[in-house]
Amino acid sequence: MIRINIILNRLLILLFCSSWMSASITVYNSVNNQEAELKILDSKASFISAKNLSEILTSRQPYINNDRKKMVLYFSDTRIKISSNTSYVLVDEKVYHMPVYAREKDGDIYLPTVPFFNILKKTVLPGLSYDPKKKRLDINVVDFNITNLEIDQKSNGTILTLYTQQRFDEGHISSFVHDNGWFYLTIQGGLVDTTRIKKVETRGVVAKVTAHQFTESAQLAFRLRSDIIGHEVFQSHDPKTIVITLRTPFDKRADRIRALRKRWQLNTVVLDAGHGGKDGGAVGKKGTREKDIVLDITKRLGLLLEKKTNINVVYTREEDVFIPLWKRTKIANENNGKMFVSIHCNSNPNRTAKGFETYLLSPGKSDDAIELAHRENAVIKMEEHSGQKYKELTGENLIMATMAQSMFMKESEDLAALIQEELSKRLDSPNRGVKQAGFVVLIGASMPNVLIETGFLSNPTEEARLKQAAYRQKIAEGIFYAIIKFRTLREKLLVEG
Ligand SMILES: [Zn+2]
């Protein structure tokens, strides 16, 4: 008997609990650390009270029109219009459809729970998650990593600046212009504040902006007023932004493109023999000095270029003299160099280390667009602005500079890869690949630039090889053919451009 009593008691408790639990949905709000009970219409919680929902989730009283059985809920700046006996919900005039009608009871509107929560999640509360089994609604803070957008119109293009909380891998940002006249930007791992983005004032070639949050990516879409002739996407780190330039045709466009092409033509190559004078560089066990080896390779390379091409060759040094790093950059820039090749020999305490490698001299791809633009202004000056100091970036400058920088990086990478490829065809030495390092030598150079470590003077075999004129000639030829291939690639691009 006692046992049965206990069982009965437990049953009663269970019944009591479940009926008590089914009277509401528990709302956990981690934004303000509060918990509330949301009124529901039936024990299955298929409908929720709109009035009560507004009390719990919004700070503003809803607008209620009892006669027309309509209600407006205010989620910060977003208005959500609902009415009973319809399946439609208007979020800032955008129509959402629910599979079930909303119901009216005692002057309140009851909304189909799951469909309405889904609409909230899509629009105003992306951090919302609902567990129908537990009748539990969680409101979490969503840390948007794409927080704002600015659109600026310049004379020959529109600049979109997207404010972010982090850097995105380059491969995670994709963009394209669709035939339907929209420009799409997709960011993998992006969490976009869609409400904020959609409110951005449109300008220039951008007629409309929308943003969509997908499970693993954020997409921004821009409806274009007219065709664009090109676009570029860049990231900067301070402030963290993604800058997109949408270029529109300008007057005398053909002239400018011609001028631009001329500017890009590979007509001057700057050859930089490392070290020199009091700076001997690395020294081999047999006394071979880096400064002598690299000067000889540089001269051999220069001779090939002068003999076999119409490329103008500029040397940072042709003698055994000391040239500070800053001066090397200056020489390169002042001579309108279109490529900078710095030639070196390697050294390592480990005498077995051997092989050749090519470094990208730029301090990385994450260059701030603004910073690089300042750097580029000296080189890329638009005619009508000449003589004017740029305190602020004009559209053209930003566009040209960003374009230039993206080309430098890509081109430096291409050139480095070609050099490694051509050297490995000719040298019986390990290909150590393309590497990146923040060499000071060319910070400030406005052209594709690489630094080649032709071999290890610390390795006895390589020292012996580097001492041979025939071996140095092979190195010079490898670099020469890489430059020729690079030029062909680049000219092809310019023609297609
Ligand atoms: Zn060196």
Tab-separated table of C-alpha atoms and ligand atoms in Angstrom:
chain	number	residue	atom	x	y	z
A	1	MET	CA	0.000	0.000	0.000
A	2	ILE	CA	2.630	2.368	1.008
A	3	ARG	CA	4.371	1.637	-2.251
A	4	ILE	CA	1.296	2.290	-4.351
A	5	ASN	CA	0.817	5.543	-2.513
A	6	ILE	CA	4.325	6.648	-3.330
A	7	ILE	CA	3.843	5.739	-6.983
A	8	LEU	CA	0.556	7.616	-7.097
A	9	ASN	CA	2.138	10.597	-5.475
A	10	ARG	CA	4.923	10.608	-7.978
A	11	LEU	CA	2.448	10.325	-10.821
A	12	LEU	CA	0.534	13.263	-9.465
A	13	ILE	CA	3.686	15.287	-9.138
A	14	LEU	CA	4.648	14.392	-12.703
A	15	LEU	CA	1.226	15.311	-14.018
A	16	PHE	CA	1.299	18.532	-12.119
A	17	CYS	CA	4.738	19.372	-13.374
A	18	SER	CA	4.005	18.655	-17.020
A	19	SER	CA	0.802	20.647	-17.000
A	20	TRP	CA	2.534	23.475	-15.226
A	21	MET	CA	5.408	23.330	-17.695
A	22	SER	CA	3.152	23.368	-20.710
A	23	ALA	CA	1.494	26.631	-19.714
A	24	SER	CA	4.281	28.692	-21.174
A	25	ILE	CA	7.512	28.781	-23.087
A	26	THR	CA	10.539	29.635	-21.016
A	27	VAL	CA	12.541	32.446	-22.540
A	28	TYR	CA	16.201	32.657	-21.554
A	29	ASN	CA	17.672	35.920	-22.592
A	30	SER	CA	21.451	35.830	-22.352
A	31	VAL	CA	21.576	39.431	-23.600
A	32	ASN	CA	20.303	40.739	-20.260
A	33	ASN	CA	20.532	37.489	-18.308
A	34	GLN	CA	16.807	37.334	-17.721
A	35	GLU	CA	14.318	34.567	-17.758
A	36	ALA	CA	10.639	34.957	-18.553
A	37	GLU	CA	7.597	32.854	-19.268
A	38	LEU	CA	5.940	33.392	-22.611
A	39	LYS	CA	2.207	32.853	-22.741
A	40	ILE	CA	0.950	30.154	-25.074
A	41	LEU	CA	-2.498	29.263	-26.352
A	42	ASP	CA	-2.501	25.484	-26.034
A	43	SER	CA	-0.535	22.857	-24.151
A	44	LYS	CA	1.490	21.984	-27.257
A	45	ALA	CA	2.679	25.567	-27.444
A	46	SER	CA	1.780	25.841	-31.115
A	47	PHE	CA	0.720	29.469	-30.651
A	48	ILE	CA	2.299	32.284	-28.677
A	49	SER	CA	0.890	35.524	-27.378
A	50	ALA	CA	2.048	38.496	-29.447
A	51	LYS	CA	1.394	40.950	-26.599
A	52	ASN	CA	3.393	38.888	-24.156
A	53	LEU	CA	6.173	38.331	-26.681
A	54	SER	CA	6.447	42.066	-27.198
A	55	GLU	CA	6.624	42.626	-23.418
A	56	ILE	CA	9.439	40.120	-23.070
A	57	LEU	CA	11.501	40.892	-26.131
A	58	THR	CA	11.008	44.537	-26.938
A	59	SER	CA	11.342	47.744	-25.011
A	60	ARG	CA	8.525	49.507	-26.751
A	61	GLN	CA	4.789	49.045	-26.399
A	62	PRO	CA	3.193	47.435	-29.424
A	63	TYR	CA	0.658	49.358	-31.447
A	64	ILE	CA	-2.684	47.589	-31.241
A	65	ASN	CA	-5.686	48.134	-33.462
A	66	ASN	CA	-8.408	46.004	-31.903
A	67	ASP	CA	-11.020	46.808	-34.540
A	68	ARG	CA	-8.890	45.643	-37.391
A	69	LYS	CA	-7.241	42.941	-35.256
A	70	LYS	CA	-3.807	44.205	-36.177
A	71	MET	CA	-0.719	44.734	-34.125
A	72	VAL	CA	2.671	46.271	-34.743
A	73	LEU	CA	5.655	44.980	-32.749
A	74	TYR	CA	8.728	47.139	-32.549
A	75	PHE	CA	12.106	45.405	-32.453
A	76	SER	CA	14.372	48.440	-32.148
A	77	ASP	CA	13.945	50.124	-35.563
A	78	THR	CA	12.218	47.237	-37.212
A	79	ARG	CA	8.438	47.109	-37.375
A	80	ILE	CA	6.705	43.767	-37.514
A	81	LYS	CA	3.050	43.961	-38.538
A	82	ILE	CA	0.812	41.051	-37.712
A	83	SER	CA	-2.915	40.481	-37.937
A	84	SER	CA	-5.161	37.664	-36.935
A	85	ASN	CA	-6.800	35.352	-39.441
A	86	THR	CA	-4.017	35.786	-41.931
A	87	SER	CA	-0.818	33.893	-42.510
A	88	TYR	CA	1.147	36.983	-43.505
A	89	VAL	CA	3.661	38.922	-41.481
A	90	LEU	CA	5.171	42.191	-42.646
A	91	VAL	CA	8.702	42.939	-41.499
A	92	ASP	CA	9.540	46.502	-42.566
A	93	GLU	CA	7.129	46.063	-45.474
A	94	LYS	CA	8.680	42.776	-46.524
A	95	VAL	CA	6.125	39.989	-46.621
A	96	TYR	CA	6.722	36.714	-44.823
A	97	HIS	CA	4.329	33.844	-45.089
A	98	MET	CA	3.522	31.393	-42.299
A	99	PRO	CA	1.955	28.013	-43.035
A	100	VAL	CA	-0.733	28.635	-40.367
A	101	TYR	CA	-3.009	31.597	-39.685
A	102	ALA	CA	-2.492	33.767	-36.652
A	103	ARG	CA	-5.422	33.632	-34.207
A	104	GLU	CA	-7.258	36.198	-32.149
A	105	LYS	CA	-8.235	35.660	-28.519
A	106	ASP	CA	-9.168	38.138	-25.796
A	107	GLY	CA	-7.772	41.128	-27.631
A	108	ASP	CA	-4.456	39.406	-28.243
A	109	ILE	CA	-3.028	37.833	-31.366
A	110	TYR	CA	-1.595	34.341	-31.117
A	111	LEU	CA	1.116	33.543	-33.614
A	112	PRO	CA	2.120	30.081	-34.817
A	113	THR	CA	5.154	29.482	-32.650
A	114	VAL	CA	7.789	27.848	-34.834
A	115	PRO	CA	7.011	29.737	-38.062
A	116	PHE	CA	7.026	33.069	-36.269
A	117	PHE	CA	10.254	32.349	-34.406
A	118	ASN	CA	11.792	31.467	-37.762
A	119	ILE	CA	10.781	34.854	-39.124
A	120	LEU	CA	12.272	36.593	-36.085
A	121	LYS	CA	15.482	34.617	-36.499
A	122	LYS	CA	15.730	35.586	-40.149
A	123	THR	CA	15.084	39.236	-39.518
A	124	VAL	CA	15.635	40.797	-36.129
A	125	LEU	CA	16.942	38.108	-33.776
A	126	PRO	CA	19.531	35.929	-35.496
A	127	GLY	CA	20.669	34.610	-32.115
A	128	LEU	CA	17.296	33.046	-31.438
A	129	SER	CA	16.936	29.309	-31.008
A	130	TYR	CA	13.832	27.413	-29.996
A	131	ASP	CA	13.567	23.916	-28.635
A	132	PRO	CA	9.925	22.791	-29.055
A	133	LYS	CA	10.438	19.698	-26.880
A	134	LYS	CA	11.690	21.660	-23.913
A	135	LYS	CA	9.504	24.653	-24.752
A	136	ARG	CA	12.529	26.738	-24.335
A	137	LEU	CA	13.496	29.816	-26.301
A	138	ASP	CA	17.071	31.048	-26.119
A	139	ILE	CA	17.974	34.565	-27.069
A	140	ASN	CA	21.711	34.813	-27.510
A	141	VAL	CA	23.802	37.771	-28.362
A	142	VAL	CA	25.038	37.445	-31.874
A	143	ASP	CA	28.471	38.853	-32.371
A	144	PHE	CA	28.177	40.183	-35.844
A	145	ASN	CA	31.502	40.272	-37.589
A	146	ILE	CA	30.161	42.390	-40.430
A	147	THR	CA	28.700	45.393	-38.715
A	148	ASN	CA	28.270	48.273	-41.093
A	149	LEU	CA	28.559	49.542	-44.619
A	150	GLU	CA	29.368	52.906	-46.130
A	151	ILE	CA	28.910	53.837	-49.733
A	152	ASP	CA	30.864	56.689	-51.291
A	153	GLN	CA	30.580	58.058	-54.751
A	154	LYS	CA	33.696	59.282	-56.527
A	155	SER	CA	34.091	60.678	-60.017
A	156	ASN	CA	34.823	57.360	-61.656
A	157	GLY	CA	33.472	54.788	-59.337
A	158	THR	CA	31.659	53.868	-56.185
A	159	ILE	CA	33.484	52.715	-53.094
A	160	LEU	CA	31.858	50.325	-50.645
A	161	THR	CA	33.455	50.110	-47.217
A	162	LEU	CA	32.311	47.182	-45.168
A	163	TYR	CA	33.198	47.363	-41.484
A	164	THR	CA	34.195	44.035	-39.978
A	165	GLN	CA	35.313	42.720	-36.601
A	166	GLN	CA	37.910	40.400	-38.016
A	167	ARG	CA	40.006	39.622	-41.040
A	168	PHE	CA	38.618	37.051	-43.406
A	169	ASP	CA	40.811	34.673	-45.353
A	170	GLU	CA	41.188	35.974	-48.847
A	171	GLY	CA	39.731	32.799	-50.282
A	172	HIS	CA	36.645	33.309	-48.151
A	173	ILE	CA	35.593	36.462	-49.931
A	174	SER	CA	34.072	36.073	-53.341
A	175	SER	CA	32.451	38.614	-55.574
A	176	PHE	CA	30.849	38.732	-58.963
A	177	VAL	CA	28.643	40.824	-61.173
A	178	HIS	CA	25.610	38.917	-62.336
A	179	ASP	CA	23.943	39.445	-65.702
A	180	ASN	CA	20.841	40.476	-63.807
A	181	GLY	CA	22.563	43.713	-62.857
A	182	TRP	CA	23.398	42.794	-59.269
A	183	PHE	CA	26.826	42.715	-57.700
A	184	TYR	CA	27.189	39.933	-55.134
A	185	LEU	CA	29.675	39.698	-52.316
A	186	THR	CA	29.798	36.475	-50.327
A	187	ILE	CA	31.839	36.157	-47.156
A	188	GLN	CA	32.399	32.701	-45.732
A	189	GLY	CA	32.172	32.790	-41.971
A	190	GLY	CA	30.501	36.184	-42.123
A	191	LEU	CA	27.789	37.094	-39.613
A	192	VAL	CA	26.169	40.153	-41.010
A	193	ASP	CA	24.009	42.677	-39.226
A	194	THR	CA	21.413	42.555	-41.978
A	195	THR	CA	19.150	45.118	-40.328
A	196	ARG	CA	21.956	47.658	-40.240
A	197	ILE	CA	23.199	46.958	-43.765
A	198	LYS	CA	19.758	47.226	-45.309
A	199	LYS	CA	19.347	50.707	-43.873
A	200	VAL	CA	22.481	52.066	-45.516
A	201	GLU	CA	21.886	55.005	-47.791
A	202	THR	CA	22.622	54.090	-51.388
A	203	ARG	CA	24.778	56.249	-53.609
A	204	GLY	CA	26.529	56.243	-56.942
A	205	VAL	CA	26.158	53.160	-59.020
A	206	VAL	CA	24.475	51.315	-56.140
A	207	ALA	CA	20.699	51.563	-56.335
A	208	LYS	CA	19.800	49.071	-53.631
A	209	VAL	CA	21.517	47.015	-50.965
A	210	THR	CA	20.343	43.811	-49.378
A	211	ALA	CA	22.023	41.396	-47.020
A	212	HIS	CA	21.285	37.775	-46.290
A	213	GLN	CA	22.595	35.545	-43.564
A	214	PHE	CA	23.157	31.954	-44.551
A	215	THR	CA	24.308	29.126	-42.322
A	216	GLU	CA	27.963	29.467	-43.150
A	217	SER	CA	28.204	32.691	-45.027
A	218	ALA	CA	26.878	36.174	-45.346
A	219	GLN	CA	25.865	37.604	-48.653
A	220	LEU	CA	25.514	41.230	-49.616
A	221	ALA	CA	23.851	42.113	-52.855
A	222	PHE	CA	24.000	45.476	-54.597
A	223	ARG	CA	21.681	46.400	-57.422
A	224	LEU	CA	23.643	48.467	-59.924
A	225	ARG	CA	22.249	51.485	-61.711
A	226	SER	CA	24.563	51.014	-64.676
A	227	ASP	CA	27.292	48.759	-65.955
A	228	ILE	CA	30.616	48.774	-64.203
A	229	ILE	CA	33.915	48.296	-66.001
A	230	GLY	CA	35.525	46.397	-63.183
A	231	HIS	CA	35.646	45.837	-59.487
A	232	GLU	CA	38.251	45.098	-56.839
A	233	VAL	CA	37.958	43.783	-53.303
A	234	PHE	CA	40.544	44.533	-50.599
A	235	GLN	CA	40.880	44.125	-46.885
A	236	SER	CA	42.481	46.519	-44.473
A	237	HIS	CA	43.185	45.937	-40.816
A	238	ASP	CA	42.992	49.309	-39.151
A	239	PRO	CA	40.114	49.873	-39.079
A	240	LYS	CA	39.065	46.390	-40.109
A	241	THR	CA	37.268	46.858	-43.372
A	242	ILE	CA	36.632	45.233	-46.682
A	243	VAL	CA	36.872	47.857	-49.398
A	244	ILE	CA	35.174	47.230	-52.707
A	245	THR	CA	35.674	49.513	-55.645
A	246	LEU	CA	33.103	49.457	-58.419
A	247	ARG	CA	34.583	51.264	-61.370
A	248	THR	CA	32.315	53.072	-63.776
A	249	PRO	CA	33.335	54.505	-67.106
A	250	PHE	CA	34.708	58.014	-67.056
A	251	ASP	CA	35.263	60.532	-69.775
A	252	LYS	CA	38.111	59.894	-72.169
A	253	ARG	CA	38.096	56.397	-70.859
A	254	ALA	CA	40.045	54.993	-73.785
A	255	ASP	CA	42.798	57.578	-73.279
A	256	ARG	CA	43.068	56.741	-69.657
A	257	ILE	CA	43.163	53.040	-70.240
A	258	ARG	CA	45.891	53.596	-72.788
A	259	ALA	CA	47.809	55.657	-70.239
A	260	LEU	CA	47.243	53.002	-67.620
A	261	ARG	CA	48.516	50.302	-69.927
A	262	LYS	CA	51.609	52.313	-70.687
A	263	ARG	CA	52.157	52.700	-66.978
A	264	TRP	CA	52.011	48.955	-66.577
A	265	GLN	CA	54.154	48.032	-69.523
A	266	LEU	CA	57.206	46.128	-68.369
A	267	ASN	CA	59.738	48.499	-69.890
A	268	THR	CA	62.094	49.002	-66.936
A	269	VAL	CA	63.516	46.327	-64.682
A	270	VAL	CA	65.511	47.238	-61.588
A	271	LEU	CA	68.217	44.742	-60.709
A	272	ASP	CA	69.508	44.860	-57.173
A	273	ALA	CA	72.747	43.077	-56.381
A	274	GLY	CA	72.607	42.558	-52.613
A	275	HIS	CA	75.131	44.050	-50.200
A	276	GLY	CA	78.342	45.696	-51.502
A	277	GLY	CA	81.216	47.766	-50.187
A	278	LYS	CA	81.597	47.513	-46.423
A	279	ASP	CA	78.663	45.088	-46.362
A	280	GLY	CA	80.082	41.831	-47.703
A	281	GLY	CA	77.001	39.709	-47.004
A	282	ALA	CA	77.500	35.989	-46.431
A	283	VAL	CA	80.965	34.461	-46.748
A	284	GLY	CA	81.715	30.857	-47.724
A	285	LYS	CA	84.279	28.608	-46.026
A	286	LYS	CA	86.640	29.173	-48.955
A	287	GLY	CA	86.203	32.918	-48.599
A	288	THR	CA	83.654	33.433	-51.388
A	289	ARG	CA	81.794	36.654	-50.688
A	290	GLU	CA	78.092	37.086	-51.372
A	291	LYS	CA	78.524	40.661	-52.599
A	292	ASP	CA	80.847	39.526	-55.421
A	293	ILE	CA	78.782	36.516	-56.495
A	294	VAL	CA	75.517	38.428	-56.635
A	295	LEU	CA	77.031	41.382	-58.502
A	296	ASP	CA	78.306	38.990	-61.166
A	297	ILE	CA	74.918	37.210	-61.483
A	298	THR	CA	73.181	40.588	-61.651
A	299	LYS	CA	75.448	41.800	-64.437
A	300	ARG	CA	74.953	38.588	-66.395
A	301	LEU	CA	71.196	38.933	-66.046
A	302	GLY	CA	71.338	42.611	-67.026
A	303	LEU	CA	73.348	41.769	-70.110
A	304	LEU	CA	70.808	39.159	-71.219
A	305	LEU	CA	67.982	41.639	-70.793
A	306	GLU	CA	69.843	44.397	-72.626
A	307	LYS	CA	70.876	42.124	-75.501
A	308	LYS	CA	67.714	40.152	-76.021
A	309	THR	CA	64.956	42.581	-75.136
A	310	ASN	CA	64.169	46.278	-75.341
A	311	ILE	CA	63.685	46.413	-71.583
A	312	ASN	CA	65.546	49.219	-69.877
A	313	VAL	CA	67.778	47.825	-67.109
A	314	VAL	CA	68.474	49.885	-63.998
A	315	TYR	CA	71.105	48.687	-61.510
A	316	THR	CA	71.127	49.725	-57.875
A	317	ARG	CA	74.855	49.099	-57.981
A	318	GLU	CA	77.315	48.104	-60.689
A	319	GLU	CA	80.396	48.308	-58.531
A	320	ASP	CA	81.530	47.034	-55.174
A	321	VAL	CA	79.924	49.921	-53.295
A	322	PHE	CA	77.737	50.202	-50.245
A	323	ILE	CA	74.149	51.269	-50.973
A	324	PRO	CA	71.725	51.694	-48.067
A	325	LEU	CA	68.407	49.886	-48.362
A	326	TRP	CA	66.303	53.019	-48.564
A	327	LYS	CA	68.357	54.204	-51.494
A	328	ARG	CA	67.755	51.003	-53.416
A	329	THR	CA	64.016	51.586	-53.187
A	330	LYS	CA	64.482	55.201	-54.168
A	331	ILE	CA	66.490	54.220	-57.238
A	332	ALA	CA	63.777	51.755	-58.206
A	333	ASN	CA	60.955	54.248	-57.826
A	334	GLU	CA	62.738	57.216	-59.369
A	335	ASN	CA	63.558	55.209	-62.463
A	336	ASN	CA	59.931	54.170	-62.887
A	337	GLY	CA	60.875	50.564	-62.412
A	338	LYS	CA	58.158	48.085	-63.287
A	339	MET	CA	59.857	45.203	-61.540
A	340	PHE	CA	62.443	44.878	-58.791
A	341	VAL	CA	64.660	41.828	-58.526
A	342	SER	CA	67.029	41.574	-55.590
A	343	ILE	CA	69.714	38.909	-55.849
A	344	HIS	CA	71.372	37.280	-52.853
A	345	CYS	CA	73.176	34.205	-51.578
A	346	ASN	CA	72.037	32.368	-48.498
A	347	SER	CA	73.902	31.208	-45.437
A	348	ASN	CA	73.020	28.819	-42.655
A	349	PRO	CA	74.897	27.515	-39.591
A	350	ASN	CA	73.815	24.100	-40.799
A	351	ARG	CA	76.289	23.462	-43.610
A	352	THR	CA	74.061	20.849	-45.234
A	353	ALA	CA	71.364	23.424	-45.981
A	354	LYS	CA	71.177	23.932	-49.747
A	355	GLY	CA	68.940	25.067	-52.556
A	356	PHE	CA	67.420	28.223	-53.954
A	357	GLU	CA	64.338	30.135	-52.880
A	358	THR	CA	62.489	33.286	-53.837
A	359	TYR	CA	60.961	35.687	-51.356
A	360	LEU	CA	58.101	38.072	-51.805
A	361	LEU	CA	59.377	41.265	-50.346
A	362	SER	CA	56.099	42.887	-49.477
A	363	PRO	CA	55.218	42.718	-45.820
A	364	GLY	CA	52.177	40.593	-46.547
A	365	LYS	CA	48.906	40.802	-48.332
A	366	SER	CA	47.070	42.456	-45.518
A	367	ASP	CA	48.255	45.937	-46.361
A	368	ASP	CA	45.948	48.649	-45.348
A	369	ALA	CA	44.412	50.148	-48.446
A	370	ILE	CA	44.818	53.652	-47.071
A	371	GLU	CA	48.436	53.163	-46.157
A	372	LEU	CA	49.275	51.644	-49.477
A	373	ALA	CA	47.413	54.372	-51.272
A	374	HIS	CA	49.561	56.988	-49.573
A	375	ARG	CA	52.531	55.053	-50.788
A	376	GLU	CA	51.178	54.752	-54.279
A	377	ASN	CA	50.074	58.337	-54.703
A	378	ALA	CA	53.577	59.391	-55.636
A	379	VAL	CA	53.584	56.970	-58.513
A	380	ILE	CA	50.025	56.949	-59.632
A	381	LYS	CA	48.911	60.510	-59.907
A	382	MET	CA	45.970	61.401	-62.020
A	383	GLU	CA	46.760	64.186	-64.410
A	384	GLU	CA	44.154	66.691	-63.294
A	385	HIS	CA	45.276	66.425	-59.718
A	386	SER	CA	48.969	66.889	-60.276
A	387	GLY	CA	50.518	69.315	-57.872
A	388	GLN	CA	47.800	68.727	-55.319
A	389	LYS	CA	48.650	67.101	-52.033
A	390	TYR	CA	46.399	64.267	-51.109
A	391	LYS	CA	45.214	64.610	-47.595
A	392	GLU	CA	42.243	62.519	-48.353
A	393	LEU	CA	42.006	59.791	-50.896
A	394	THR	CA	40.003	60.610	-53.940
A	395	GLY	CA	38.101	57.858	-55.606
A	396	GLU	CA	40.477	57.662	-58.476
A	397	ASN	CA	43.502	57.440	-56.268
A	398	LEU	CA	42.056	54.823	-54.063
A	399	ILE	CA	40.911	52.848	-57.023
A	400	MET	CA	44.201	53.138	-58.850
A	401	ALA	CA	46.247	52.441	-55.771
A	402	THR	CA	44.250	49.471	-54.664
A	403	MET	CA	44.323	48.164	-58.169
A	404	ALA	CA	48.050	48.657	-58.274
A	405	GLN	CA	48.628	46.938	-54.977
A	406	SER	CA	46.535	43.940	-55.820
A	407	MET	CA	48.426	43.663	-59.070
A	408	PHE	CA	51.793	43.948	-57.314
A	409	MET	CA	51.034	41.175	-54.912
A	410	LYS	CA	49.612	38.875	-57.499
A	411	GLU	CA	52.413	39.739	-59.901
A	412	SER	CA	55.153	39.316	-57.311
A	413	GLU	CA	53.751	35.896	-56.551
A	414	ASP	CA	53.581	35.005	-60.233
A	415	LEU	CA	57.109	36.256	-60.830
A	416	ALA	CA	58.497	34.376	-57.822
A	417	ALA	CA	56.839	31.165	-58.981
A	418	LEU	CA	58.248	31.589	-62.490
A	419	ILE	CA	61.750	32.221	-61.142
A	420	GLN	CA	61.626	29.080	-59.024
A	421	GLU	CA	60.328	27.109	-61.990
A	422	GLU	CA	63.000	28.340	-64.394
A	423	LEU	CA	65.823	27.924	-61.881
A	424	SER	CA	64.800	24.389	-61.040
A	425	LYS	CA	64.935	23.513	-64.741
A	426	ARG	CA	68.557	24.604	-64.837
A	427	LEU	CA	70.116	24.033	-61.436
A	428	ASP	CA	71.011	20.735	-59.846
A	429	SER	CA	70.020	22.056	-56.454
A	430	PRO	CA	66.864	21.720	-54.347
A	431	ASN	CA	63.931	24.036	-55.126
A	432	ARG	CA	63.038	25.496	-51.714
A	433	GLY	CA	60.010	27.255	-53.094
A	434	VAL	CA	58.445	30.704	-52.794
A	435	LYS	CA	58.490	32.283	-49.355
A	436	GLN	CA	57.251	35.462	-47.768
A	437	ALA	CA	59.113	37.701	-45.409
A	438	GLY	CA	58.963	41.308	-44.403
A	439	PHE	CA	62.208	42.451	-45.945
A	440	VAL	CA	62.773	46.120	-45.408
A	441	VAL	CA	64.541	46.595	-48.701
A	442	LEU	CA	61.439	47.223	-50.726
A	443	ILE	CA	58.820	48.560	-48.385
A	444	GLY	CA	57.737	51.488	-50.467
A	445	ALA	CA	58.505	50.121	-53.872
A	446	SER	CA	55.705	50.542	-56.334
A	447	MET	CA	56.255	47.514	-58.486
A	448	PRO	CA	56.262	43.740	-58.318
A	449	ASN	CA	59.309	42.756	-56.340
A	450	VAL	CA	61.141	39.614	-55.341
A	451	LEU	CA	64.309	38.624	-53.536
A	452	ILE	CA	66.139	35.553	-54.786
A	453	GLU	CA	68.421	33.502	-52.573
A	454	THR	CA	70.373	31.748	-55.309
A	455	GLY	CA	72.175	29.230	-53.123
A	456	PHE	CA	73.949	28.624	-49.806
A	457	LEU	CA	77.503	29.885	-49.520
A	458	SER	CA	77.643	28.033	-46.200
A	459	ASN	CA	77.266	24.747	-48.073
A	460	PRO	CA	80.671	23.665	-49.461
A	461	THR	CA	79.153	22.113	-52.621
A	462	GLU	CA	77.040	25.164	-53.358
A	463	GLU	CA	79.942	27.490	-52.626
A	464	ALA	CA	82.032	25.602	-55.180
A	465	ARG	CA	79.215	25.849	-57.718
A	466	LEU	CA	78.563	29.522	-57.137
A	467	LYS	CA	82.250	30.136	-57.783
A	468	GLN	CA	81.842	28.756	-61.314
A	469	ALA	CA	80.988	31.305	-64.003
A	470	ALA	CA	78.947	28.702	-65.903
A	471	TYR	CA	76.770	28.081	-62.845
A	472	ARG	CA	76.199	31.814	-62.314
A	473	GLN	CA	75.270	32.086	-65.991
A	474	LYS	CA	72.663	29.350	-65.491
A	475	ILE	CA	71.179	31.296	-62.606
A	476	ALA	CA	71.101	34.486	-64.691
A	477	GLU	CA	69.431	32.627	-67.557
A	478	GLY	CA	66.830	31.113	-65.242
A	479	ILE	CA	65.877	34.525	-63.906
A	480	PHE	CA	65.971	35.987	-67.412
A	481	TYR	CA	63.521	33.464	-68.832
A	482	ALA	CA	61.264	33.894	-65.823
A	483	ILE	CA	61.149	37.646	-66.526
A	484	ILE	CA	60.381	37.024	-70.206
A	485	LYS	CA	57.567	34.626	-69.332
A	486	PHE	CA	56.262	37.068	-66.774
A	487	ARG	CA	56.228	39.862	-69.351
A	488	THR	CA	54.318	37.715	-71.817
A	489	LEU	CA	51.733	36.870	-69.168
A	490	ARG	CA	51.369	40.486	-68.158
A	491	GLU	CA	51.023	41.782	-71.691
A	492	LYS	CA	48.358	39.208	-72.349
A	493	LEU	CA	46.500	40.500	-69.311
A	494	LEU	CA	46.813	44.083	-70.455
A	495	VAL	CA	45.434	43.264	-73.891
A	496	GLU	CA	42.524	41.380	-72.385
A	497	GLY	CA	42.151	43.942	-69.619
B	1	ZN	ZN	72.120	38.770	-48.825
